[in-house]
PDB file of C-alpha atoms in Angstrom:
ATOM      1  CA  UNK A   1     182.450-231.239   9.325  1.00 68.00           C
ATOM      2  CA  UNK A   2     180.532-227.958   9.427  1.00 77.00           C
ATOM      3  CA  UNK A   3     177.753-227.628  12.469  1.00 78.00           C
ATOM      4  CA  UNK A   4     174.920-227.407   9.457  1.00 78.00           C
ATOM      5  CA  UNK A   5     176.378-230.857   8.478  1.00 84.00           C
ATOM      6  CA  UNK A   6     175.720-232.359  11.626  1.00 87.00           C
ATOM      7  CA  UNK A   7     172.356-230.478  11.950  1.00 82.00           C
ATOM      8  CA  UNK A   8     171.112-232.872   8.657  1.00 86.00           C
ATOM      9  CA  UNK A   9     173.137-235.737   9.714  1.00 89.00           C
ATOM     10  CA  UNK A  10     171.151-235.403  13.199  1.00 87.00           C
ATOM     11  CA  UNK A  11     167.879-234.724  11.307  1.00 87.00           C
ATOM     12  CA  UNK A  12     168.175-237.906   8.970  1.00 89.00           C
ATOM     13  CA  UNK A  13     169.289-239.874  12.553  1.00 90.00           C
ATOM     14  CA  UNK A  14     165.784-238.394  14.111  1.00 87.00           C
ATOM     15  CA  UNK A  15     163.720-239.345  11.217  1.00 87.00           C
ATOM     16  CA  UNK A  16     165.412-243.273  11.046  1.00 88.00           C
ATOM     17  CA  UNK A  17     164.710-243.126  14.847  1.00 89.00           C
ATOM     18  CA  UNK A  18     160.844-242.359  14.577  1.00 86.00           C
ATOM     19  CA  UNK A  19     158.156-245.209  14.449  1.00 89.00           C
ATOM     20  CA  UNK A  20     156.584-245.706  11.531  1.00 87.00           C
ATOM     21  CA  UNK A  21     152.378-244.692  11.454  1.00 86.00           C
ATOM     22  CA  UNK A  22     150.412-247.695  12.198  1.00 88.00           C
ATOM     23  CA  UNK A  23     149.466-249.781   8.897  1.00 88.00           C
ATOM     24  CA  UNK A  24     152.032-248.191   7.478  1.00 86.00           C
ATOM     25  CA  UNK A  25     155.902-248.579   5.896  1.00 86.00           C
ATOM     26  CA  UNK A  26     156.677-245.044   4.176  1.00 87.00           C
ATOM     27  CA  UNK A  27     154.907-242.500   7.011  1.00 89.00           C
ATOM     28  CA  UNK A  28     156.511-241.964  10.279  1.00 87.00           C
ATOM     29  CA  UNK A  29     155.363-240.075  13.395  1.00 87.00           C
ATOM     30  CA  UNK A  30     157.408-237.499  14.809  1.00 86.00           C
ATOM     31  CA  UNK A  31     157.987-235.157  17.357  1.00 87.00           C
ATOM     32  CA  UNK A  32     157.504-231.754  16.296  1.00 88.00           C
ATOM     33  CA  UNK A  33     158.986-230.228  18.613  1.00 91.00           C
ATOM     34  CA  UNK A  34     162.054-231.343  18.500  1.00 87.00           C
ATOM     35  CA  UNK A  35     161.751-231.602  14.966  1.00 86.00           C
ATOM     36  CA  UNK A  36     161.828-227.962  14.481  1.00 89.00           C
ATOM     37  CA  UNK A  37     164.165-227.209  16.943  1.00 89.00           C
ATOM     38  CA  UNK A  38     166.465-228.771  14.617  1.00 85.00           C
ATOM     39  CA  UNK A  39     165.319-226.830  11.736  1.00 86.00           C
ATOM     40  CA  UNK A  40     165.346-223.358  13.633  1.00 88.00           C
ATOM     41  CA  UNK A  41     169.323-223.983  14.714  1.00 85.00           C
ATOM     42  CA  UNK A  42     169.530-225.316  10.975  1.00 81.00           C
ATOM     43  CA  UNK A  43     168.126-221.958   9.759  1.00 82.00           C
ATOM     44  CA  UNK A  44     170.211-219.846  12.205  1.00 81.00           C
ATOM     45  CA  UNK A  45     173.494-221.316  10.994  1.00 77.00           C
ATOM     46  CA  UNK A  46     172.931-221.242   7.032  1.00 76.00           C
ATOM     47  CA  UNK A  47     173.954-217.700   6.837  1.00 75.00           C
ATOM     48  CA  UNK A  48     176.568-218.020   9.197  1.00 72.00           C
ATOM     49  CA  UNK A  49     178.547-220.461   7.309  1.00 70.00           C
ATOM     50  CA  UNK A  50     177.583-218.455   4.280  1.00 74.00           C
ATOM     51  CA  UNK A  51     179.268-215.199   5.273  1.00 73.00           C
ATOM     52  CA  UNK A  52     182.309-217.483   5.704  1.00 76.00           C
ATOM     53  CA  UNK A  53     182.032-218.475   2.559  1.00 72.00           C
ATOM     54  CA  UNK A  54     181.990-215.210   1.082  1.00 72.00           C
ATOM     55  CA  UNK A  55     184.701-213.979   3.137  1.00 76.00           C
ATOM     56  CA  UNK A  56     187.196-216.602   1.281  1.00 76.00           C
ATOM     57  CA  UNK A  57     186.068-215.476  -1.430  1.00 76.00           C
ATOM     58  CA  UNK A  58     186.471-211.976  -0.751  1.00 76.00           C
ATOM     59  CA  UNK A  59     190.251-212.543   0.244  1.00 78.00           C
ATOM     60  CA  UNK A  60     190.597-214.027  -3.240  1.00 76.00           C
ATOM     61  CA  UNK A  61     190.468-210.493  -4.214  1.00 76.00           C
ATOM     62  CA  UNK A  62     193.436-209.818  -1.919  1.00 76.00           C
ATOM     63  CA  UNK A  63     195.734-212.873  -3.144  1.00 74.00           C
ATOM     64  CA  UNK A  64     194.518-211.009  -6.899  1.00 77.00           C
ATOM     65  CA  UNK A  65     195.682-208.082  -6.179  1.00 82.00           C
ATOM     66  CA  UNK A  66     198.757-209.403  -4.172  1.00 83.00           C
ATOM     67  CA  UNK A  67     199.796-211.018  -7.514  1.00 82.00           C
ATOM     68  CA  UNK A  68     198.986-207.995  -9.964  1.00 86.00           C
ATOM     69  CA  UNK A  69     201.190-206.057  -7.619  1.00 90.00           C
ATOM     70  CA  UNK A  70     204.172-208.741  -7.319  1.00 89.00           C
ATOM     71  CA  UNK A  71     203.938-208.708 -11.244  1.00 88.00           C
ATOM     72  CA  UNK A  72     204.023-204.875 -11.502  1.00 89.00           C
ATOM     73  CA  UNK A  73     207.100-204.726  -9.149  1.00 91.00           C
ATOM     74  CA  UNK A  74     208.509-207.576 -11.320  1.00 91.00           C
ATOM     75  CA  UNK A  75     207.897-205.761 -14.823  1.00 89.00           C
ATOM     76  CA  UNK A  76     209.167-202.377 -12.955  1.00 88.00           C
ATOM     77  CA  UNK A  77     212.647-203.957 -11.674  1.00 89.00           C
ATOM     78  CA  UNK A  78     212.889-205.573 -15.372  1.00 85.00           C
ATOM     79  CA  UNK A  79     212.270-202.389 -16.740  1.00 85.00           C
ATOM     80  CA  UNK A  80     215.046-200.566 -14.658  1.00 84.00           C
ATOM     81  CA  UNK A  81     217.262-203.482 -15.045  1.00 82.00           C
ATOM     82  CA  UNK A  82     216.833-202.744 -18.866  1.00 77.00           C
ATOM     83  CA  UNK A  83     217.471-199.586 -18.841  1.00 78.00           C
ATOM     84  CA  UNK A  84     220.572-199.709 -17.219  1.00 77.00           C
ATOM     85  CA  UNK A  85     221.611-202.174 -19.436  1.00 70.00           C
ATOM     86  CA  UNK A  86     220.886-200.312 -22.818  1.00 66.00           C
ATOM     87  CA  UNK A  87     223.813-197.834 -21.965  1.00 66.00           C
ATOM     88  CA  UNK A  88     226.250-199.693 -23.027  1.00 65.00           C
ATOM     89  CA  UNK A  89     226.200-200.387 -26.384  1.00 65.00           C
ATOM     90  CA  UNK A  90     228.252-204.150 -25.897  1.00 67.00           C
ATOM     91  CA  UNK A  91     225.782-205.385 -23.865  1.00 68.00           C
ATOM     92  CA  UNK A  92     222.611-204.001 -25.297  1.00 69.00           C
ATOM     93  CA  UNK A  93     221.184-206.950 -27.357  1.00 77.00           C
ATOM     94  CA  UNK A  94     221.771-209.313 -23.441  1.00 80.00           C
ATOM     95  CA  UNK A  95     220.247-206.896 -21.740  1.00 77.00           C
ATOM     96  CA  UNK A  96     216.817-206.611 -24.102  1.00 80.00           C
ATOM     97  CA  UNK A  97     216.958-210.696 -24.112  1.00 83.00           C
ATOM     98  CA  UNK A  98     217.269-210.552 -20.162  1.00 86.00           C
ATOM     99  CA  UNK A  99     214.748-208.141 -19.948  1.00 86.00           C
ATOM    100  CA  UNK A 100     212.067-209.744 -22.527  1.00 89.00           C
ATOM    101  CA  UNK A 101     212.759-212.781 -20.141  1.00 90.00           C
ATOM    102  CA  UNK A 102     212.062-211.339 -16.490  1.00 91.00           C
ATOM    103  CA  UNK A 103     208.881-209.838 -18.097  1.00 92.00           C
ATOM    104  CA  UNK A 104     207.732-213.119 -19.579  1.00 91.00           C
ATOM    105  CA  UNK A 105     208.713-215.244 -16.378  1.00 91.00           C
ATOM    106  CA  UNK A 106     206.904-212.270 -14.571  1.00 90.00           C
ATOM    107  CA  UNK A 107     203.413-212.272 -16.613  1.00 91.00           C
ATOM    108  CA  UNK A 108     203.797-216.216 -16.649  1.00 91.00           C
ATOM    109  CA  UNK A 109     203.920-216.014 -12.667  1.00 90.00           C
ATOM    110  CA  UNK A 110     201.348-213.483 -12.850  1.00 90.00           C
ATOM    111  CA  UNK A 111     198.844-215.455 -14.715  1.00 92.00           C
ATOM    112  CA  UNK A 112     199.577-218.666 -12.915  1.00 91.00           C
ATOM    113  CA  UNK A 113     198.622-216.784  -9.704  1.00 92.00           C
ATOM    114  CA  UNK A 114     195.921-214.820 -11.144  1.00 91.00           C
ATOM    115  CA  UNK A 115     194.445-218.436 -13.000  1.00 91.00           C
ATOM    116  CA  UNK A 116     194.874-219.903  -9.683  1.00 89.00           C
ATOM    117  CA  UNK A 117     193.215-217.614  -7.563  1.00 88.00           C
ATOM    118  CA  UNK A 118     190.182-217.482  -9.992  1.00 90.00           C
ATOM    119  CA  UNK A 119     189.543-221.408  -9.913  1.00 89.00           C
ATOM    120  CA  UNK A 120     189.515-221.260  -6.103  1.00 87.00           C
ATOM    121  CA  UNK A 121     187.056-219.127  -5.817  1.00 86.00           C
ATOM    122  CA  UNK A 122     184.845-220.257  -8.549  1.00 88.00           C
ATOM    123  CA  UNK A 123     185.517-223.893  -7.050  1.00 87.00           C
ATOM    124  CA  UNK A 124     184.646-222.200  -3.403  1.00 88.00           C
ATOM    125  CA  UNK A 125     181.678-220.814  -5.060  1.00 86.00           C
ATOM    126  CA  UNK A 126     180.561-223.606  -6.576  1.00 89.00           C
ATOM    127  CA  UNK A 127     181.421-225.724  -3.274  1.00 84.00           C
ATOM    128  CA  UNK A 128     178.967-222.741  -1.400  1.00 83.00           C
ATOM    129  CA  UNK A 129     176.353-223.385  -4.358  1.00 88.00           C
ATOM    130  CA  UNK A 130     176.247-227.135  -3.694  1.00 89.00           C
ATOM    131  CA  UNK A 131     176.042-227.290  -0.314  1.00 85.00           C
ATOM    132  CA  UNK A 132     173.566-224.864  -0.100  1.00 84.00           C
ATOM    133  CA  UNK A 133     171.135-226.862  -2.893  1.00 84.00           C
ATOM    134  CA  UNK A 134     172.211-230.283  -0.563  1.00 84.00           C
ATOM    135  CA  UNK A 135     170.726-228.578   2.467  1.00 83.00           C
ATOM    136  CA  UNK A 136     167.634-226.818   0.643  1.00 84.00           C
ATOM    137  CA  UNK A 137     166.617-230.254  -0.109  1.00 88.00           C
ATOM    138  CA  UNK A 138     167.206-232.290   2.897  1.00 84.00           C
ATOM    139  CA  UNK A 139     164.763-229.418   4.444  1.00 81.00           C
ATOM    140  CA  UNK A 140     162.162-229.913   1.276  1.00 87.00           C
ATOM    141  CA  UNK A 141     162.345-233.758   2.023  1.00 88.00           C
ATOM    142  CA  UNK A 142     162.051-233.046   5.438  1.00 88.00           C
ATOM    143  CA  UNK A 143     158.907-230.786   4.655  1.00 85.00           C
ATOM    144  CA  UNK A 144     157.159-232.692   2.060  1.00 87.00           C
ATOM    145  CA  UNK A 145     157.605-236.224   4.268  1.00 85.00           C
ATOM    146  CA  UNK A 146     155.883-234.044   7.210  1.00 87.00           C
ATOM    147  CA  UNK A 147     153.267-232.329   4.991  1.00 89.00           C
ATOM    148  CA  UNK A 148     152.231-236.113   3.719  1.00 88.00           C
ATOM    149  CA  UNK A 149     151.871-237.323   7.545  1.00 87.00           C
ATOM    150  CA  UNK A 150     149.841-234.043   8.053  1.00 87.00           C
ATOM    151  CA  UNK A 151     147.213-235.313   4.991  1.00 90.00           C
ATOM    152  CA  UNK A 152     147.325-238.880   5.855  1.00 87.00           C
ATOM    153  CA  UNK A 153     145.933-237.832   9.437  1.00 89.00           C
ATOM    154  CA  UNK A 154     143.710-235.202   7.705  1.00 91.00           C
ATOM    155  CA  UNK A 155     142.332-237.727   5.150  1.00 91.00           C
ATOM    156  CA  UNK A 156     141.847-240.139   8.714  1.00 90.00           C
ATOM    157  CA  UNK A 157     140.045-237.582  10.379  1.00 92.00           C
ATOM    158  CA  UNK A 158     137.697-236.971   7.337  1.00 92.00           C
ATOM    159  CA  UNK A 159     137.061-240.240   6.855  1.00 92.00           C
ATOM    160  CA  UNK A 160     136.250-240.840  10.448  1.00 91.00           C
ATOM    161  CA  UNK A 161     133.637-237.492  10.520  1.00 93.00           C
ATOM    162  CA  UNK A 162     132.027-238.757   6.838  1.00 95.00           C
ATOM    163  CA  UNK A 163     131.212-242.477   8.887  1.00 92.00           C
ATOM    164  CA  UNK A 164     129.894-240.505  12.125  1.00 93.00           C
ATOM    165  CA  UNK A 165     127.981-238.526   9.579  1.00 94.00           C
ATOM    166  CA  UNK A 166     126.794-241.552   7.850  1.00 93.00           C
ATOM    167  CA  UNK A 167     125.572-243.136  10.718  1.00 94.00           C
ATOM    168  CA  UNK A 168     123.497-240.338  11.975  1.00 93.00           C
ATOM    169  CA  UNK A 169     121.782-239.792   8.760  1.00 92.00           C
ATOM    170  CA  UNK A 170     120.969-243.336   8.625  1.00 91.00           C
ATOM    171  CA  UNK A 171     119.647-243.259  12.383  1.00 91.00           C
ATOM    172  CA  UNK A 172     117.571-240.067  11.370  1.00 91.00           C
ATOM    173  CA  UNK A 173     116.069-242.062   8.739  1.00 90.00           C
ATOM    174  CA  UNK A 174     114.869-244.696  10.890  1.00 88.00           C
ATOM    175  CA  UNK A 175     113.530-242.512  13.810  1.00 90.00           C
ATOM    176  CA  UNK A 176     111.760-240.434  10.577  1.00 86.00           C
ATOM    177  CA  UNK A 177     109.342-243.744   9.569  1.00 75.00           C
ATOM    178  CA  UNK A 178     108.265-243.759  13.591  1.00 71.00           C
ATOM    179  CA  UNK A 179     107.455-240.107  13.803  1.00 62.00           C
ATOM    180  CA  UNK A 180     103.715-239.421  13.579  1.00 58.00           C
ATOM    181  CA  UNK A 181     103.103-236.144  12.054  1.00 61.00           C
ATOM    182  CA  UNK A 182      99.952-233.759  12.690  1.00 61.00           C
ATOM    183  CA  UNK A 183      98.132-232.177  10.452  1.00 60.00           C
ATOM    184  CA  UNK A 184      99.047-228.536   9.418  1.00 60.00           C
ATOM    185  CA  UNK A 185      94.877-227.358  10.039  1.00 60.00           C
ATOM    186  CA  UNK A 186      94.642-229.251  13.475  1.00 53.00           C
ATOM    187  CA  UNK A 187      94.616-226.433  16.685  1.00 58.00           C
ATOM    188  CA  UNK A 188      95.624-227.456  19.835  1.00 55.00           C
ATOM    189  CA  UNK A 189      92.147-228.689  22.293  1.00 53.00           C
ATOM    190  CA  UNK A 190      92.300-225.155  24.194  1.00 54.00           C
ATOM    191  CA  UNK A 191      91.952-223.254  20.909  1.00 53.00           C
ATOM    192  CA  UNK A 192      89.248-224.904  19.997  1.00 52.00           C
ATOM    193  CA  UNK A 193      87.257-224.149  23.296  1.00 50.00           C
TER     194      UNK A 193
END
């Protein structure tokens, strides 16, 4: 098991762990920081593992050639083994079949390594793909599960200010009938002196 395995096996652990938010069932309360201390060590080994990845499949390149040049030696010592053979006449016709032979056993081997070669990477690749896509969405779980806790308290926090709000309008209103107003040509007694 790879250490970004264990980094979403621990994450998923954390996120059982945490208590649910109060009057709720789906939204949890977590620690943040710890929380994305997990995702930064997550981050920091996703392209490690991936240039290991791509080093496999970069050898496949190697075993590729490895084979091409195991067949080219193969159709090379067929070749000279013909070639010896068609000097004498008696023995021509065995040495064309023996020769036709080696080549075929030699492309056969060739492809079988060559086929080979190419579904381990692609399967590697794929395998790379996957797990990649697996841990891209255990972090966009992650993220949309904390993003929903972030609105829940935001919608709670609105809701509280809108009642506070309320509730000082509706004081204002009744301090409003109580408040005698003057009139707008009245001057203050020393003005009029």
């Amino acid at each position: 098991m790879s250490r970004i395995e264990q980094l979403i096996d621990e994450i998923e652990e954390y996120i059982d762990s945490c208590k649910y938010q109060p009057l709720s069932t789906t939204k949890i309360l977590v620690n943040k920081e710890e929380l994305e201390e997990l995702l930064v060590e997550l981050r920091l080994r996703v392209p490690d593992e991936i240039k290991q990845y791509q080093k496999i499949i970069s050898n496949q390149e190697a075993i590729l050639n490895e084979a091409r040049t195991q067949a080219d030696t193969m159709v090379a010592e067929a070749t000279a083994q013909t070639n010896e053979l068609v000097n004498e006449h008696e023995i021509m016709q065995k040495a064309y079949a023996h020769a036709n032979e080696v080549i075929e056993q030699a492309n056969a081997q060739a492809q079988a390594i060559v086929d080979k070669a190419v579904d381990d990477a692609n399967s590697i690749r794929q395998g790379s793909i996957q797990y990649t896509d697996d841990m891209l969405r255990s972090l966009q779980t992650i993220m949309n599960h904390t993003m929903e806790e972030a609105k829940g308290r935001f919608d709670s926090f609105l809701s509280s200010m809108q009642s506070s709000y309320d509730i000082v309008s509706s004081n204002r209103k009744e301090l409003a009938g109580g408040v005698v107003q003057e009139p707008a040509n009245s001057q203050p007694a020393e003005e009029q002196k």
